[in-house]
Amino acid sequence: FDAPALAALSRIFAREAAFKVAEEGLRLVVGAAGVNEAEMPAFETSLGLPVIHRAQAGLIPDMDYIADVLYGRVAKRTAVAA
């Protein structure tokens, strides 16, 4: 893979890893009754969930770009969402 493709792959993986760790952690803590309803907004913020959710922007264009790279499609993009 060239540098732009590696960058897109890295962004895809980083989004997925952050999302999975934070959401799964939240699920387990809530499931164990470790946080009550009143504490939930502060807990979600402390996990960085709002930032992680906003970081999902650009996911589909990155995935489309990687599909283009993998399948050798002619449409070569010069600027991929950062």
XYZ file of N, CA and C in Angstrom, residues 33-60:
84
model
N -23.886 -2.208 36.949
C -24.479 -1.174 37.806
C -23.418 -0.292 38.447
N -22.345 -0.030 37.688
C -21.263 0.805 38.199
C -21.509 2.289 38.054
N -22.524 2.646 37.275
C -22.862 4.050 37.046
C -24.373 4.163 37.086
N -24.862 5.149 37.822
C -26.315 5.335 37.838
C -26.725 6.329 36.755
N -28.005 6.474 36.557
C -28.534 7.315 35.476
C -28.060 8.761 35.597
N -28.000 9.277 36.809
C -27.577 10.666 37.011
C -26.102 10.871 36.659
N -25.286 9.846 36.832
C -23.849 9.940 36.549
C -23.506 9.656 35.087
N -24.470 9.132 34.344
C -24.204 8.663 32.987
C -23.617 9.734 32.063
N -24.197 10.942 31.960
C -23.614 11.928 31.039
C -22.149 12.246 31.349
N -21.825 12.410 32.611
C -20.437 12.702 32.981
C -19.528 11.514 32.677
N -20.028 10.309 32.896
C -19.231 9.116 32.616
C -18.973 8.978 31.117
N -20.003 9.194 30.309
C -19.834 9.126 28.851
C -18.815 10.153 28.378
N -18.880 11.344 28.945
C -17.922 12.384 28.579
C -16.513 11.994 29.014
N -16.392 11.414 30.201
C -15.066 11.018 30.687
C -14.442 9.928 29.815
N -15.270 9.121 29.187
C -14.773 8.106 28.254
C -14.418 8.699 26.893
N -14.810 9.939 26.674
C -14.541 10.578 25.393
C -15.530 10.196 24.312
N -16.694 9.687 24.693
C -17.659 9.225 23.689
C -18.082 10.315 22.711
N -18.344 11.540 23.154
C -18.719 12.551 22.159
C -17.626 12.764 21.103
N -16.386 12.781 21.534
C -15.271 12.964 20.597
C -15.129 11.745 19.692
N -15.263 10.562 20.260
C -15.161 9.327 19.475
C -16.272 9.265 18.433
N -17.463 9.663 18.805
C -18.571 9.659 17.842
C -18.316 10.660 16.719
N -17.823 11.847 17.063
C -17.523 12.843 16.016
C -16.382 12.375 15.120
N -15.460 11.598 15.666
C -14.327 11.099 14.879
C -14.753 10.098 13.813
N -15.983 9.615 13.872
C -16.474 8.682 12.855
C -16.706 9.383 11.512
N -16.749 10.716 11.535
C -16.916 11.470 10.282
C -15.765 11.116 9.337
N -16.094 10.841 8.105
C -15.096 10.485 7.108
C -14.849 8.987 6.984
N -15.522 8.195 7.807
C -15.310 6.746 7.781
C -15.666 6.140 6.425
N -16.837 6.457 5.913
C -17.283 5.845 4.648
C -16.395 6.267 3.476
